[in-house]
Coordinates of C-alpha atoms and ligand atoms in Angstrom, one line a residue:
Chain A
X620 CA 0.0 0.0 0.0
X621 CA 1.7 3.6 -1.1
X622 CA 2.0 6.2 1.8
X623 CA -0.8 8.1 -0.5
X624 CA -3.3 5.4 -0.1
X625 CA -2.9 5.0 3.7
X626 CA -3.4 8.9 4.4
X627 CA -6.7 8.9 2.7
X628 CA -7.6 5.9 4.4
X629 CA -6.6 7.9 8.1
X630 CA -8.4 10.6 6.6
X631 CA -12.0 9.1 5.5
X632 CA -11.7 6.6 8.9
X633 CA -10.4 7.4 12.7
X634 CA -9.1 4.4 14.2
X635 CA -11.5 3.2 16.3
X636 CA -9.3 0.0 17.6
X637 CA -5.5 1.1 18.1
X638 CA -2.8 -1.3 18.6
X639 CA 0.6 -0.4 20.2
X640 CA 4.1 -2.8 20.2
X641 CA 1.9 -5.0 21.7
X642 CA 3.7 -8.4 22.9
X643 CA 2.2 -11.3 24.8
X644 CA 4.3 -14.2 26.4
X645 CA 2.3 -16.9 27.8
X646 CA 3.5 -18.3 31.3
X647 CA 4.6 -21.4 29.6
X648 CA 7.0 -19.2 27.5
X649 CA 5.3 -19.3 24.1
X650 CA 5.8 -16.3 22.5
X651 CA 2.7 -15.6 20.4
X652 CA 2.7 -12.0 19.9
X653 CA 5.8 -9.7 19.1
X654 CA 5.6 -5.4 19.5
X655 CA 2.8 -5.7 17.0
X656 CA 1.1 -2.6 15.6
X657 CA -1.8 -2.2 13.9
X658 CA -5.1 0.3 13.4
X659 CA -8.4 -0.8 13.4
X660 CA -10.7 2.0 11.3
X661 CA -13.5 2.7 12.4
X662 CA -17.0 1.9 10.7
X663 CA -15.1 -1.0 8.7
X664 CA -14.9 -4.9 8.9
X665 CA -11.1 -5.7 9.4
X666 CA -10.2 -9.3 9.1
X667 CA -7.0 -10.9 11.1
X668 CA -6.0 -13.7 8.4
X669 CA -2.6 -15.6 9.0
X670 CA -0.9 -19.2 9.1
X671 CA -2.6 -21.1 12.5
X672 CA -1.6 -20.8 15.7
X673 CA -0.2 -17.2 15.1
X674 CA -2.0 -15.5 17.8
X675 CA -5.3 -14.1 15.8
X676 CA -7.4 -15.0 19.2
X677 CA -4.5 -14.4 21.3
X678 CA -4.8 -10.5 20.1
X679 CA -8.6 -10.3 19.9
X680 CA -8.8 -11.5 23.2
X681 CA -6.4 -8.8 24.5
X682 CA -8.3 -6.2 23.0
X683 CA -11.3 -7.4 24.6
X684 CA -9.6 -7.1 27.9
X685 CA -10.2 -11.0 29.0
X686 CA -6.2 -11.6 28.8
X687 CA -3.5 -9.3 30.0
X688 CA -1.0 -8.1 27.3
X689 CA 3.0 -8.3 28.2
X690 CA 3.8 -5.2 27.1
X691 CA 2.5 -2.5 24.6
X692 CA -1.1 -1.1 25.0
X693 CA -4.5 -1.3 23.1
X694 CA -6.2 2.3 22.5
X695 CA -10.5 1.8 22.1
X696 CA -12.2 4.7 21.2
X697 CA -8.9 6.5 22.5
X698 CA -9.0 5.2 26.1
X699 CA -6.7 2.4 27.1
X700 CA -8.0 -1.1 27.6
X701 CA -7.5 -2.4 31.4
X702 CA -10.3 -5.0 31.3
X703 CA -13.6 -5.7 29.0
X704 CA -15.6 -2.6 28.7
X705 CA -19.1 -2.1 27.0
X706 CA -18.0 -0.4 24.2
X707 CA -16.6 -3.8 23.2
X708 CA -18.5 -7.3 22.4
X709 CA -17.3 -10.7 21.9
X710 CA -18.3 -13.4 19.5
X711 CA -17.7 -16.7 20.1
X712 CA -16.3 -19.7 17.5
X713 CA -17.9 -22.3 20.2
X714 CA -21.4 -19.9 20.5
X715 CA -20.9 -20.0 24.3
X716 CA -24.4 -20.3 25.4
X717 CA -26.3 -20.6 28.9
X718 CA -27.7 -23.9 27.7
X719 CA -29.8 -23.9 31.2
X720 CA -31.0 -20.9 29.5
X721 CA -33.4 -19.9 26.2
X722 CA -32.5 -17.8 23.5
X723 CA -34.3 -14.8 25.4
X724 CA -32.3 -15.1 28.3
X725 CA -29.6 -15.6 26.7
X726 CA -29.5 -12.4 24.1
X727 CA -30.5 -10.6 26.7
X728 CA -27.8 -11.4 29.3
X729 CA -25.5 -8.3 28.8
X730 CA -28.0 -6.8 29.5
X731 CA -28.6 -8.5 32.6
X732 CA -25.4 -8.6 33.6
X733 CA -25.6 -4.4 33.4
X734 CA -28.7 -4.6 35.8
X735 CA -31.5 -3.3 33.5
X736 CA -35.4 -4.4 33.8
X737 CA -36.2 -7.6 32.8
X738 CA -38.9 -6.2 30.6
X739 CA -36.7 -4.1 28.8
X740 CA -34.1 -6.5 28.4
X741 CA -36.0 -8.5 26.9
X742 CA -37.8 -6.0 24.4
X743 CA -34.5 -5.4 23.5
X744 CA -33.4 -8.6 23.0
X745 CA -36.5 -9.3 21.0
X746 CA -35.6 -6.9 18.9
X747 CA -32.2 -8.1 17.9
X748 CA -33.5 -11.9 17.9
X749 CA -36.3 -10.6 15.1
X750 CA -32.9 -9.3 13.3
X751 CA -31.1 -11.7 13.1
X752 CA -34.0 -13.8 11.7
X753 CA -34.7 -16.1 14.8
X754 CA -37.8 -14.7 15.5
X755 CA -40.5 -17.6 17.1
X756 CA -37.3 -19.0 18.9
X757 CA -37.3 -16.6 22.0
X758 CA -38.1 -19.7 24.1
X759 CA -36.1 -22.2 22.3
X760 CA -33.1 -23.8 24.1
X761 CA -29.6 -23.9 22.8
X762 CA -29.6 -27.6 22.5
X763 CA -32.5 -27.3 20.1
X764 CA -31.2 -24.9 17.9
X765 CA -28.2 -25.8 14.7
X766 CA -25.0 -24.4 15.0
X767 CA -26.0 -21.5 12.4
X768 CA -28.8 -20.7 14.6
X769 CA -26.3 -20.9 18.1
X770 CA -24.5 -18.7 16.3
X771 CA -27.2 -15.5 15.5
X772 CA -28.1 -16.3 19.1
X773 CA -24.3 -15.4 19.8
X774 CA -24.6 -12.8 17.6
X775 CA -28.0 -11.3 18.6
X776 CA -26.8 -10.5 21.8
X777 CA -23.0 -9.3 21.0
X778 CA -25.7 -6.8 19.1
X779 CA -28.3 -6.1 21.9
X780 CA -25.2 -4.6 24.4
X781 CA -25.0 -2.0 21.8
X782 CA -21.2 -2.0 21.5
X783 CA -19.1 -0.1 19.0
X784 CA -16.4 -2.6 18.4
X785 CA -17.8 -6.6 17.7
X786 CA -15.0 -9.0 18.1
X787 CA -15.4 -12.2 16.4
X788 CA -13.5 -15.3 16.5
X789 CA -14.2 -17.4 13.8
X790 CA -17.3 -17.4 14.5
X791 CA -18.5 -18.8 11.4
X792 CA -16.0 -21.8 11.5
X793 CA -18.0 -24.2 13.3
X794 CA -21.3 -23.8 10.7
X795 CA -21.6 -25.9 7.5
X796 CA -20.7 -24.3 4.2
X797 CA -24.0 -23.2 2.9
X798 CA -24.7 -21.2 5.9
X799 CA -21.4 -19.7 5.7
X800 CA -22.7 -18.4 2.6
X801 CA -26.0 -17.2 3.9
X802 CA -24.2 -15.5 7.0
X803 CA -21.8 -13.8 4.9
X804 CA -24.3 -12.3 3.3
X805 CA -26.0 -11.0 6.4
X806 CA -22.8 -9.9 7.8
X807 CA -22.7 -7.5 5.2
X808 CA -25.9 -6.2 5.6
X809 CA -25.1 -5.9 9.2
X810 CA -22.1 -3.6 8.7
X811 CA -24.2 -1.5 6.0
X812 CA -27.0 -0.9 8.4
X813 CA -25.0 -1.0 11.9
X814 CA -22.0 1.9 12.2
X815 CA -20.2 -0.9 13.5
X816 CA -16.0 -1.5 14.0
X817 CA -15.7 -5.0 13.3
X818 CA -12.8 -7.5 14.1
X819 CA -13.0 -10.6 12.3
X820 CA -10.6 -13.6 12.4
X821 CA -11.4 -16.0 9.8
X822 CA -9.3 -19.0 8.4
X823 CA -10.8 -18.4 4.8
X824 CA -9.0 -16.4 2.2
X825 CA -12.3 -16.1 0.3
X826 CA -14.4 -15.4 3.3
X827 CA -12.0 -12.8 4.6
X828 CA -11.8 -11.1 0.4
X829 CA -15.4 -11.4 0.4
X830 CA -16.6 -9.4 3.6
X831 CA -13.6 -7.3 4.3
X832 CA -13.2 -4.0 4.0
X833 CA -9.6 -4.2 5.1
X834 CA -7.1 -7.7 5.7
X835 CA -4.7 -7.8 8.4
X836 CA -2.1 -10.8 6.8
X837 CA -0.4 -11.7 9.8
X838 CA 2.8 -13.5 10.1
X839 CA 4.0 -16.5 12.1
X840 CA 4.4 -16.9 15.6
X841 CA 5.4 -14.6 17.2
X842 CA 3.3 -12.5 14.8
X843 CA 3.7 -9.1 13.3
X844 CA 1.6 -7.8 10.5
X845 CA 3.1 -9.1 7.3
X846 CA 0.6 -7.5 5.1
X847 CA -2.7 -5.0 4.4
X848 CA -4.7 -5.6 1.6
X849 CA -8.1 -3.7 1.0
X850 CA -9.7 -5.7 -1.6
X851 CA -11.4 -3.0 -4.1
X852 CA -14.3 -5.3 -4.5
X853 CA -17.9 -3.7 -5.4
X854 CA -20.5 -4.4 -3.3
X855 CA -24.0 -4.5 -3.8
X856 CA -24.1 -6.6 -6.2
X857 CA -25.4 -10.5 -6.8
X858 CA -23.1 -12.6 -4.3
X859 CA -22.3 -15.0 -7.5
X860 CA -21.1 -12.1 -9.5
X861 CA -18.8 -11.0 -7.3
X862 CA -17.3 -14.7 -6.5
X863 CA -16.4 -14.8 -10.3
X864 CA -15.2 -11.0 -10.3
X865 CA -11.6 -10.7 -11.3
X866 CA -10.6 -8.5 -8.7
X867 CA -12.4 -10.3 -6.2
X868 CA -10.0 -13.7 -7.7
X869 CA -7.1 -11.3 -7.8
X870 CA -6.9 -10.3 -4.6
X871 CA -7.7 -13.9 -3.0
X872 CA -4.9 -15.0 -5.4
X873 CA -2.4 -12.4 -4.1
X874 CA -3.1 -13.5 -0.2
X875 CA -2.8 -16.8 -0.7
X876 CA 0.6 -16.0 -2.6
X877 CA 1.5 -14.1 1.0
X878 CA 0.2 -16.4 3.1
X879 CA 2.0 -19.5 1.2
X880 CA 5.1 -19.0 2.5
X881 CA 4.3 -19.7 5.7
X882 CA 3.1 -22.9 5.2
X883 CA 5.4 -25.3 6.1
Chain B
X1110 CA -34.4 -62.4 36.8
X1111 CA -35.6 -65.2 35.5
X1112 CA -34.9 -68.7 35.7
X1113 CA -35.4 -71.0 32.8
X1114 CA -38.2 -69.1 30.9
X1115 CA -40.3 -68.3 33.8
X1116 CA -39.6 -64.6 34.4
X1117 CA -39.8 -63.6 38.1
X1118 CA -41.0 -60.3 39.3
X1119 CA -38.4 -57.6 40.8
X1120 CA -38.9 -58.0 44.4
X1121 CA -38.4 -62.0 44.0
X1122 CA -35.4 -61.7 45.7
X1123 CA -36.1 -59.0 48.6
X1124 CA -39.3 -61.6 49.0
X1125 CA -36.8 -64.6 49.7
X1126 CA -34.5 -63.4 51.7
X1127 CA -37.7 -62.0 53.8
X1128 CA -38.9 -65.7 54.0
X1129 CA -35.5 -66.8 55.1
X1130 CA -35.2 -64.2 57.9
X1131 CA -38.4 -64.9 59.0
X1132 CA -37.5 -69.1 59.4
X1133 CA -34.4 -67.7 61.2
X1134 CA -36.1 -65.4 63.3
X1135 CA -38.7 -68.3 64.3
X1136 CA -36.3 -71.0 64.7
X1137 CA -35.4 -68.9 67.8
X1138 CA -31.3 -70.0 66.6
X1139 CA -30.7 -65.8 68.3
X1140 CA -32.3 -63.1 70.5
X1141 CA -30.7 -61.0 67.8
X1142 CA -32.7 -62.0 65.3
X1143 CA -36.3 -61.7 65.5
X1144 CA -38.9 -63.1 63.2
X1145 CA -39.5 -60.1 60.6
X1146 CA -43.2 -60.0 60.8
X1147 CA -42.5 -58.9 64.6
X1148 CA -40.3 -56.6 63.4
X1149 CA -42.9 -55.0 61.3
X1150 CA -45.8 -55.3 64.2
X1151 CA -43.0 -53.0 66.0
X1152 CA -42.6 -50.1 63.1
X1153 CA -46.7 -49.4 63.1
X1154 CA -46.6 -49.7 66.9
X1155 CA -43.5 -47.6 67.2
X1156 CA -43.8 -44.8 64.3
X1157 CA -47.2 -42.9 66.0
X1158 CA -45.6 -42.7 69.9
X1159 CA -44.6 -39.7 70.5
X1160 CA -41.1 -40.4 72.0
X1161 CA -40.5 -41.3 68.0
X1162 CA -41.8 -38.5 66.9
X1163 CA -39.7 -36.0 68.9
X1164 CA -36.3 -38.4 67.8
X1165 CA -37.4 -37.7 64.1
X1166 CA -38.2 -34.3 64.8
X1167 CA -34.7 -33.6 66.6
X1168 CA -33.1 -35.8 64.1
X1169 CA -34.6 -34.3 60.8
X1170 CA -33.8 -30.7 62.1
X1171 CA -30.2 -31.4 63.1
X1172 CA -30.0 -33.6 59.5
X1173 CA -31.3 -30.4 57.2
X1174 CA -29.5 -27.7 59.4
X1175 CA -26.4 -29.4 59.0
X1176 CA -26.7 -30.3 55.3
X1177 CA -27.9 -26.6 54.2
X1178 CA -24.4 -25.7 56.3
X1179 CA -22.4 -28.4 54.0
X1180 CA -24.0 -27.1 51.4
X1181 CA -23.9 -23.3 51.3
X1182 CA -20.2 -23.7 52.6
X1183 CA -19.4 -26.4 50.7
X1184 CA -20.6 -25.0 47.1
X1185 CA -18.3 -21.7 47.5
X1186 CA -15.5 -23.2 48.5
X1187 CA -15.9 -25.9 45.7
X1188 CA -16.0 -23.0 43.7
X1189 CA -13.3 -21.3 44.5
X1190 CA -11.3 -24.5 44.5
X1191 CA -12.3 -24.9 40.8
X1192 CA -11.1 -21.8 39.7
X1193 CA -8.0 -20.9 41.7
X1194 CA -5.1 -22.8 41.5
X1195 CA -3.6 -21.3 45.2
X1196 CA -6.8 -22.2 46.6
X1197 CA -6.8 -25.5 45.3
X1198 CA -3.2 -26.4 46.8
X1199 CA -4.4 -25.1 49.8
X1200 CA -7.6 -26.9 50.0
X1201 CA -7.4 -30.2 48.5
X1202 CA -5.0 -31.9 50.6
X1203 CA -7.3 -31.6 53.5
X1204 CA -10.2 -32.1 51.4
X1205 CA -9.7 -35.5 50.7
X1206 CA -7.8 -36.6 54.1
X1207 CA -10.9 -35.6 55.5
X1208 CA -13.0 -37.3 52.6
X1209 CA -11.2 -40.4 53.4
X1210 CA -10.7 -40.2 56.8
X1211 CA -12.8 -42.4 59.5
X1212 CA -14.9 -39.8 60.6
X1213 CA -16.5 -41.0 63.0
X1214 CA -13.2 -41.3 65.4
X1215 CA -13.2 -37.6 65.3
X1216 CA -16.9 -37.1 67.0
X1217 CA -15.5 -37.7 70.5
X1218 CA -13.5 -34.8 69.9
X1219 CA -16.4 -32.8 68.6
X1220 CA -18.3 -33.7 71.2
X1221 CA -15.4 -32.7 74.1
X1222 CA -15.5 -28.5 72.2
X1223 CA -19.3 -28.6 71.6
X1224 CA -21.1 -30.7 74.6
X1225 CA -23.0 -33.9 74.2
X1226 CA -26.1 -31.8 72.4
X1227 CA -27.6 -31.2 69.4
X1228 CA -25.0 -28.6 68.3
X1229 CA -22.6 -32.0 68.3
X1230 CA -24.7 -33.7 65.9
X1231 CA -25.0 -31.0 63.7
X1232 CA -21.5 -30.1 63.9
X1233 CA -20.5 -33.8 62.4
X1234 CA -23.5 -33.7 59.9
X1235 CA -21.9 -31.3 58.5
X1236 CA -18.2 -33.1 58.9
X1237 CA -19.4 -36.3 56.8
X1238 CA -22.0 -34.5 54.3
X1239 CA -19.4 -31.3 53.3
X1240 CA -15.9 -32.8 51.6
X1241 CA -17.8 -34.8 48.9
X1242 CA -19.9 -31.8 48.1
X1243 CA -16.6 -29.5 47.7
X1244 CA -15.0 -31.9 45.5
X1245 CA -17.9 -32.7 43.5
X1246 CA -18.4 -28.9 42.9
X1247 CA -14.8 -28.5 41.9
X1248 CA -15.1 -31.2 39.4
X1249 CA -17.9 -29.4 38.2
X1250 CA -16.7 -25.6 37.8
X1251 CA -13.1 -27.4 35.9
X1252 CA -15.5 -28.9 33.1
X1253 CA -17.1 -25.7 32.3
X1254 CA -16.3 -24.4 29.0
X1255 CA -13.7 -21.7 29.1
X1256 CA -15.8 -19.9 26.6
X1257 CA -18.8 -19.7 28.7
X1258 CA -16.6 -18.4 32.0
X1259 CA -15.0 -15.7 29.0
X1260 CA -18.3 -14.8 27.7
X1261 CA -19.3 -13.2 31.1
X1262 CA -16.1 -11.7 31.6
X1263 CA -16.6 -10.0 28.4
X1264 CA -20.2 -8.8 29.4
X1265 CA -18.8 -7.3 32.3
X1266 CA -19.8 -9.6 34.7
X1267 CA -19.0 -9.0 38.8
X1268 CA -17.2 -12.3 40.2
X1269 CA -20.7 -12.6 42.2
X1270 CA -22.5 -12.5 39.2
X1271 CA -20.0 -14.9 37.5
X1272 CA -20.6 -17.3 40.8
X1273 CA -24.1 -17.0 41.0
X1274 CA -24.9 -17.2 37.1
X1275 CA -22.6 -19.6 35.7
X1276 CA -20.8 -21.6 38.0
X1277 CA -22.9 -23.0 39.8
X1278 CA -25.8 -23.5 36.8
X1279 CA -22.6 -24.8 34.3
X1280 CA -21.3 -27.0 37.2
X1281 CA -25.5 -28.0 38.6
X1282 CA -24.9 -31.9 37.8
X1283 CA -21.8 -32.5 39.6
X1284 CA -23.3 -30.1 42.5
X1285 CA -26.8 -32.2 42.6
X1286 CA -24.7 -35.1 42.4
X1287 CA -22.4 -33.9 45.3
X1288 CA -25.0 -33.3 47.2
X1289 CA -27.1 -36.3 47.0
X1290 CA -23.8 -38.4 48.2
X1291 CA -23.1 -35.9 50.7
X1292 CA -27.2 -36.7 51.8
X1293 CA -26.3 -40.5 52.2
X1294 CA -23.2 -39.5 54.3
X1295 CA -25.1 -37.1 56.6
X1296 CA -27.3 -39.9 57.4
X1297 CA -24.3 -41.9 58.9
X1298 CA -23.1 -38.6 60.4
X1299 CA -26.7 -38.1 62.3
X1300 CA -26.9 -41.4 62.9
X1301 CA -23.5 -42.0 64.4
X1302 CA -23.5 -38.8 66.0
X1303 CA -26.9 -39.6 67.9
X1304 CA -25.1 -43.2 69.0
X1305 CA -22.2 -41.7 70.4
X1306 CA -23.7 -38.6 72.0
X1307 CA -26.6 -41.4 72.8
X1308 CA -28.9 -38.7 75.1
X1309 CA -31.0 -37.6 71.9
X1310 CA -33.3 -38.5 69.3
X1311 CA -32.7 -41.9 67.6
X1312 CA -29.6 -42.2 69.4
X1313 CA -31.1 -42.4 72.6
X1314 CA -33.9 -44.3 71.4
X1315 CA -31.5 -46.9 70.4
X1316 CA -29.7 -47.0 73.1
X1317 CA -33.3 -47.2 75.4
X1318 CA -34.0 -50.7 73.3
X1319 CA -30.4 -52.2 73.3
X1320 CA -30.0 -51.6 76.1
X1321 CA -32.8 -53.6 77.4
X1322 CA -32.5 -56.1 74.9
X1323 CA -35.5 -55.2 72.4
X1324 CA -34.3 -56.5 69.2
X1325 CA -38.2 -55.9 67.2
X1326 CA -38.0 -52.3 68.4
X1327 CA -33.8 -51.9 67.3
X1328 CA -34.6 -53.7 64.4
X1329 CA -37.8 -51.2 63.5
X1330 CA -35.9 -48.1 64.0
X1331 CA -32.8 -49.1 61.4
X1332 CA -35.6 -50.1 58.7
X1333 CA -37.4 -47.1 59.3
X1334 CA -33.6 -45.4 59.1
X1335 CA -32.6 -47.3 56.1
X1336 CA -35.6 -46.8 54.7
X1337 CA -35.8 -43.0 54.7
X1338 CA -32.0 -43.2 53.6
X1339 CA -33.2 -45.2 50.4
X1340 CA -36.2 -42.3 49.8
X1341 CA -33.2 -39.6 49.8
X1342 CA -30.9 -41.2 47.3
X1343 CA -33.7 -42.2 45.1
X1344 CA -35.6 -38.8 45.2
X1345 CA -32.3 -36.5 44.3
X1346 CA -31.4 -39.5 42.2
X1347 CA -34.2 -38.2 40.2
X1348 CA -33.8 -34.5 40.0
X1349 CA -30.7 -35.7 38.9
X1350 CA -31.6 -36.9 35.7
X1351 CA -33.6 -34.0 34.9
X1352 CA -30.8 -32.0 35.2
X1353 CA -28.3 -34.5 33.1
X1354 CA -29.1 -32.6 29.7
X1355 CA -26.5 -29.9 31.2
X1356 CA -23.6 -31.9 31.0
X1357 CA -24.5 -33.3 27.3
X1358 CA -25.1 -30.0 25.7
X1359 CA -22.7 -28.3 27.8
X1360 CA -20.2 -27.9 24.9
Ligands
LIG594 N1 -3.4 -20.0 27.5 C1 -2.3 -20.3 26.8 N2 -1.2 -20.7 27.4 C2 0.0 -21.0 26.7 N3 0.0 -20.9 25.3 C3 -1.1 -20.5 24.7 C4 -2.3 -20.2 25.4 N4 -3.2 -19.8 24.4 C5 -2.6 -19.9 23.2 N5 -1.3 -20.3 23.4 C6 -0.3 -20.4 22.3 O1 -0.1 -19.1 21.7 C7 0.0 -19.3 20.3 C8 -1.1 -18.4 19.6 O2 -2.4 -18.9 20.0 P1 -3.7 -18.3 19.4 O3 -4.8 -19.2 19.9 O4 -3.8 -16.9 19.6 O5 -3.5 -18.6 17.8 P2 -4.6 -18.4 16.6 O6 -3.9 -17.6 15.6 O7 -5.9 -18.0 17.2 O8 -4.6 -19.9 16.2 P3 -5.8 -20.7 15.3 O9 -5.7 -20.2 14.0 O10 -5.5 -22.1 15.4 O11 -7.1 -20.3 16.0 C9 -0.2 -20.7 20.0 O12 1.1 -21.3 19.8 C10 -0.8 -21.3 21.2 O13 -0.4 -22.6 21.4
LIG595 MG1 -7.8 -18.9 17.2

């Protein structure tokens, strides 16, 4: 990316997510994260990509406060992270539902957790349920739910806190393919209708090409950004267009030529 | 059971070894055993006085205090156990000495700091029923999902809020099933406390009748004991399984 192309970028988006020499040792001496840097603009969808085990949730989860970082800092919104905050929300590649609990309670438990009304709670919730197109499941349990559905639950309620920043881990990893496709698609929407900061760790090139606005290409442990690509891709358009678009096959050629090498 | 192709009905066994007590019992070959029939004549005579009523009475209430004290200290501590590592090398030594230990050797000494009273009895209720509820509860909060105990974390969530909303509903099977072992213990540890402090409730009723060498009425209180014992186990047995859906969809 030329210095010209970065200052417009700085220019049309503030970071909303900033990341400072940020290292993490783990006690047992693995080293998964060295002095990295990187900004997360806001309003965008940014996608962590790199080889496995390179410390993608490693740094997601020190932005969302749940793990101390060695040394460096994370900046949100301009104030330093010291612990999870509600300007932040977490989505989870294993769901991590109450399964004591429906899909009510369970969208609604930020909220819960913050002390508000149960009856607004769960107005809100209801709203975000009916958004996510689970509406008639309020008082469904997890375990009779599919994984794509788990997930919008998971989703629905990163959404009812109302949180600037969504962090998700893989969250679409543990789905089957064709609802990949369809979540992909709602993702989208999401981050057209939503003024949203998302973080997204995927382990798919395409995935990452198709719903990014900007890819973080990480390198191996202990990682440091190796790359930025901001695939030029037009949205708005028919799904199956796009996947045939050159640019679109460009750009997923060019990461995979990056991320290649560190494939061993 | 059956034998050849005749099948027999459940209780064919229980019904036998009735029939055999009750040929030992009449053969007169021990005082010690009576005939079972006069054992029974004995629970309907003995259940409705009132000197049984008061030993159930003084034994039920020192049986729930002391279990609701196992339970409410046992659960935290559990707990904490589960998720600390210093607490755990703190606590599980003892916890399993004591969960081995022969118990009932340390009542004397209970008895010696607390008095030969109720408070004794409670006191080693809650010695027998407690260490099996704090390990079970420990087992329970180191299965849960990291995700789940990160997902509150996330949302903000106060460590009482973490306690009381997710540990102890993520670890509810290993707690129910804690507590219904730590039930069948505090029976031994009421009963065994009453028969050494021996001047309350069943205890003293048992010492009252062997005392005086009334095997029927001896004999009628451990059924009814045994009996109520049974009840317990089966009834949280139950609950139980209606919580068991937990632990497979807890993943
Ligand atoms: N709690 C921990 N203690 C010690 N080492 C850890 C811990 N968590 C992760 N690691 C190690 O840190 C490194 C980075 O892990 P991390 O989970 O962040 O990678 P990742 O990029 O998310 O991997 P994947 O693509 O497989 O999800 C790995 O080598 C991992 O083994
Ligand atoms: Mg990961």
């Amino acid at each position: 990316m030329s210095p010209a192309a970065a200052r417009k970028i700085e220019a049309r988006h503030r970071p909303m997510v900033e990341v400072r020499h940020l290292s993490k040792i783990y006690a047992g001496g693995v080293e998964a994260l060295n002095a990295i840097s990187v900004d997360f603009p806001e309003g965008q969808l940014t996608s962590l990509l790199g080889p496995s085990g390179c410390g993608k949730t490693t740094l997601l989860k020190i932005i969302a406060g749940l793990i101390p970082a060695t040394s460096g800092e994370v900046m949100v919104d301009g104030r330093p992270v010291t612990g999870p905050g509600p300007e932040r929300a977490f989505v989870f590649q294993d769901f991590a539902l109450m399964p004591w609990a429906n899909v009510l309670r369970n969208v609604a438990f930020g909220l819960e957790l913050k002390g508000v009304a149960q009856s607004e709670r769960e107005a809100v919730a209801e709203k975000h349920i009916a958004s996510v197109g689970l509406g008639g499941f309020e008082h469904a349990f997890p375990h009779e739910l599919s994984g794509g559905m788990r997930q919008r639950v998971g989703l629905a309620r990163a959404l009812a806190v109302n949180a600037k920043v969504l962090l998700m881990d893989e969250p679409f990893s543990a789905v089957d393919e064709q609802t990949r496709r369809k979540f992909q698609e709602d993702l989208l929407e999401l981050i057209a209708r939503e003024h949203k900061t998302f973080l997204f760790v995927t382990h798919s090139i395409e995935e990452a090409v198709y719903v990014s606005d900007r890819i973080v290409i990480l390198s191996k442990r202990p990682s440091q950004v190796s790359a930025i690509v901001e695939p030029e891709i037009g949205r708005g358009r028919d799904p199956d267009q796009i996947r045939r678009d050159s640019a679109y096959l460009d750009t997923v050629e060019t990461i995979w030529q990056s991320l290649k090498r560190y494939l061993d | 059971m059956t034998i050849g192709n005749i099948r027999l009905p459940i209780m064919t066994s229980l019904i036998i070894w009735a029939i055999l007590w009750e040929i030992v019992g009449r053969s007169g070959a021990s005082f010690v055993i009576p005939p079972l029939s006069g054992i029974f004549a004995r629970i309907v005579e003995i259940v409705p006085t009132p000197s049984f009523g008061e030993a159930l009475w003084i034994t039920g209430k020192a049986f729930v205090i002391g279990n609701v004290i196992a339970v409410l200290f046992g659960i935290p501590l559990g707990v904490l156990m589960g998720r600390s590592h210093i607490a755990d090398r703190i606590f599980l030594p003892w916890v399993n000495l004591f969960l081995s230990a022969p118990l009932s050797a340390l009542v004397p000494i209970i008895m010696v700091i607390f008095g030969a009273g109720q408070t004794t009895i409670i006191f080693t209720v809650v010695l027998f029923a407690i260490w099996i509820i704090v390990l079970d509860a420990r087992a329970g909060v180191r299965s849960i999902t990291p995700s789940l105990v990160e997902m509150a974390l996330s949302f903000g969530a106060t460590p009482w809020q973490a306690f009381s909303r997710i540990y102890v509903w993520a670890a509810l099977p290993e707690i129910l099933s804690g507590i219904r072992l730590g039930l069948i213990r505090a029976v031994k540890g009421v009963v065994i406390g009453q028969m050494l402090v021996s001047i309350i409730g069943f205890g003293r009723l048992f010492e009252l009748y062997s005392s005086r060498f009334l095997m029927e009425h001896f004999w009628a209180l451990l059924f009814v004991l045994f009996a109520f014992a049974f009840a317990i186990n089966e009834a949280l047995t139950w609950l139980e399984r209606r919580f068991e859906y937990f632990a497979s969809s807890r993943n």
